[in-house]
Short mmCIF file of C-alpha atoms in Angstrom, two decimals:
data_model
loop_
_atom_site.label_atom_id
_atom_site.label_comp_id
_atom_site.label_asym_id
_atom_site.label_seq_id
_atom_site.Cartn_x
_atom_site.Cartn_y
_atom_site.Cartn_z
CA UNK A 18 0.00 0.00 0.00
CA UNK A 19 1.44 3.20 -1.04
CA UNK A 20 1.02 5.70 1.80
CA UNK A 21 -0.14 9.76 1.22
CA UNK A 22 3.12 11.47 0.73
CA UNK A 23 4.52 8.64 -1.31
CA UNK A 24 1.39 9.65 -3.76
CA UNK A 25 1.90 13.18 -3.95
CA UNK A 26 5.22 12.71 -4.70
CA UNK A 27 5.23 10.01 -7.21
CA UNK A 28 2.96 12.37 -9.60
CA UNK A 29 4.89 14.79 -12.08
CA UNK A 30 4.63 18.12 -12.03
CA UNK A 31 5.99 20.86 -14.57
CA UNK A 32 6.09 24.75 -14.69
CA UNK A 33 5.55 26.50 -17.96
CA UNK A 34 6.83 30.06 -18.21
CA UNK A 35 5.59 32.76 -20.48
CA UNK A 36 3.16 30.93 -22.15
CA UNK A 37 1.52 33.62 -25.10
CA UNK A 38 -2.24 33.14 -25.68
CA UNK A 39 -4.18 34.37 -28.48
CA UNK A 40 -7.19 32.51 -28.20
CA UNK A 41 -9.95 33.99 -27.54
CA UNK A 42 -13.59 32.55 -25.91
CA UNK A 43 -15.74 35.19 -27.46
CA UNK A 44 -18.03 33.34 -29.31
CA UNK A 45 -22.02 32.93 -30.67
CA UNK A 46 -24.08 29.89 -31.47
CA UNK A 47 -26.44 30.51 -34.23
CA UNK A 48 -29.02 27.70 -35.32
CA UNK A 49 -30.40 28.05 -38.96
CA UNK A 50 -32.70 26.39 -41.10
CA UNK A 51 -32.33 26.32 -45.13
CA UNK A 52 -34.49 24.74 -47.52
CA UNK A 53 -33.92 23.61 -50.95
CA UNK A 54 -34.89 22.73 -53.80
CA UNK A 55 -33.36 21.04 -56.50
CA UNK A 56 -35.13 19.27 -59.48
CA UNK A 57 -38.69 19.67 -57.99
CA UNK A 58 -37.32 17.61 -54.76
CA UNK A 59 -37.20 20.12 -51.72
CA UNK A 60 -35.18 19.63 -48.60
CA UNK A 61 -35.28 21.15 -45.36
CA UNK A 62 -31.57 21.59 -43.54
CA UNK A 63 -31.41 22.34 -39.64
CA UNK A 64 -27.71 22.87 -38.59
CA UNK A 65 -25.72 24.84 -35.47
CA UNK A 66 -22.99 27.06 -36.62
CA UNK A 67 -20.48 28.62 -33.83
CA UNK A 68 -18.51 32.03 -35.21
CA UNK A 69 -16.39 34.26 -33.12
CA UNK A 70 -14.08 32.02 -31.23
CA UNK A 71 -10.68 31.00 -31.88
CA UNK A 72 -9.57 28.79 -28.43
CA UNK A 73 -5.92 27.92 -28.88
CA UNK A 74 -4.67 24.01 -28.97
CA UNK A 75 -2.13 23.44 -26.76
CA UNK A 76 -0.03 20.01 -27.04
CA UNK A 77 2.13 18.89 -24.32
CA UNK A 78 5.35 18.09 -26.64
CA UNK A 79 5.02 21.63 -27.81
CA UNK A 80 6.06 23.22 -24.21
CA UNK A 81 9.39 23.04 -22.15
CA UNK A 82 9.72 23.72 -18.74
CA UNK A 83 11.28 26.11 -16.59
CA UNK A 84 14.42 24.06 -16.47
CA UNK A 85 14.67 23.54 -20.33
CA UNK A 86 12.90 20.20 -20.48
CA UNK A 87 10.27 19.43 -23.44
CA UNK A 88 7.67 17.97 -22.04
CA UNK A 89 6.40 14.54 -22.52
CA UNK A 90 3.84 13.64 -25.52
CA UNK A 91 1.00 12.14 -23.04
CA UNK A 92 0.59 13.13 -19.47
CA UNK A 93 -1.50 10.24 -17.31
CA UNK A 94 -4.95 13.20 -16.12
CA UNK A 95 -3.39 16.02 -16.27
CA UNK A 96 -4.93 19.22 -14.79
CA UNK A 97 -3.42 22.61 -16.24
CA UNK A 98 -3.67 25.30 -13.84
CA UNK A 99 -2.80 28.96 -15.53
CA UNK A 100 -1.63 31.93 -13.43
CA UNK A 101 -1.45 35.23 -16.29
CA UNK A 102 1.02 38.04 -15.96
CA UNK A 103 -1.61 40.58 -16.07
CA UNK A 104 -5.12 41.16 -15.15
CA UNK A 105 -6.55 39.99 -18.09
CA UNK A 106 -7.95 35.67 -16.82
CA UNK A 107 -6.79 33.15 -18.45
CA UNK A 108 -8.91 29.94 -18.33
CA UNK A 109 -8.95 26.38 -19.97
CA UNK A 110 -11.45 25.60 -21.81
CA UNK A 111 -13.04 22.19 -21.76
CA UNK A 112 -10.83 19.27 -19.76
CA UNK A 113 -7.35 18.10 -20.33
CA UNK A 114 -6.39 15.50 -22.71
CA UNK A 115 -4.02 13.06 -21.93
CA UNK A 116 -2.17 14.98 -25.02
CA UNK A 117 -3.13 18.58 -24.72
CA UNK A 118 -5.91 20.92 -23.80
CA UNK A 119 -7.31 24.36 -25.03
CA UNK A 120 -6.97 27.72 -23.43
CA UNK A 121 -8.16 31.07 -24.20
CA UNK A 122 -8.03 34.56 -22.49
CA UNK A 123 -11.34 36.66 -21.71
CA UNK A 124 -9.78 40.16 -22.86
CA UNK A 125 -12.18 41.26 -25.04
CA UNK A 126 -9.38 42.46 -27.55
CA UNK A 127 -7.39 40.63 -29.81
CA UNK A 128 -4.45 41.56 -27.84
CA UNK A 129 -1.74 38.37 -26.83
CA UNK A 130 -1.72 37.44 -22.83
CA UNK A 131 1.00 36.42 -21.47
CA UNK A 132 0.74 33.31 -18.58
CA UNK A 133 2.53 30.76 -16.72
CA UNK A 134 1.02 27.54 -16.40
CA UNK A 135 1.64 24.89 -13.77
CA UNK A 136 0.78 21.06 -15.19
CA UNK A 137 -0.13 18.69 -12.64
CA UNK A 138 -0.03 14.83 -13.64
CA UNK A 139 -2.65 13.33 -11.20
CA UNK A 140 -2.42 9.77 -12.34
CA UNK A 141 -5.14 6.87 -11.82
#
């Protein structure tokens, strides 16, 4: 049996520096309908269509550490915890991937923000 410190300890943990987001979680969902009609046959077309946003995919073998260190391609649940450099939040969006995750900033300008993120490996 593997006792509470042992656990703590035997997960990995990483610090990310300087980390530049441009995404952005400023979106709208629009629902349509369309019909058409095409050689006398007439269709009717319901779809969802989300415009505005542009979150930013972030893979794991992408960042390096604070010591230099790429980090690995898969982290075992990771949770990604960002701390920005100025007042404008910084959030994930979604949950973590065993491969990546997406982030965006809630600016309201197109403007880069700049964040640290610490990575957490939590395991089974």
């Amino acid at each position: 049996m593997i006792s509470g410190i042992d656990a703590v300890k035997s997960k990995r943990i990483w610090f990310v520096e300087n980390l530049s987001v441009w995404g952005s979680q400023q979106d709208a969902e629009f629902d349509f309908l369309a019909v058409e009609e095409a050689d006398s046959v007439q269709s009717i077309h319901f779809g969802s269509l989300s415009i505005g946003s542009s979150l930013q995919q972030v893979n794991y073998s992408d960042l390096t550490d604070h010591r230099g260190n790429q980090l690995p391609d898969s982290i075992n649940t990771p949770r990604v915890i960002p701390r920005t450099h100025t007042g404008s939040p910084v959030f994930v969006v979604g949950t973590e991937s065993d491969t990546g995750f997406r982030i965006a900033h809630d600016d309201g300008s197109n403007a880069t923000v700049v964040c640290d993120l610490m990575i957490i490996e939590m395991g089974d």
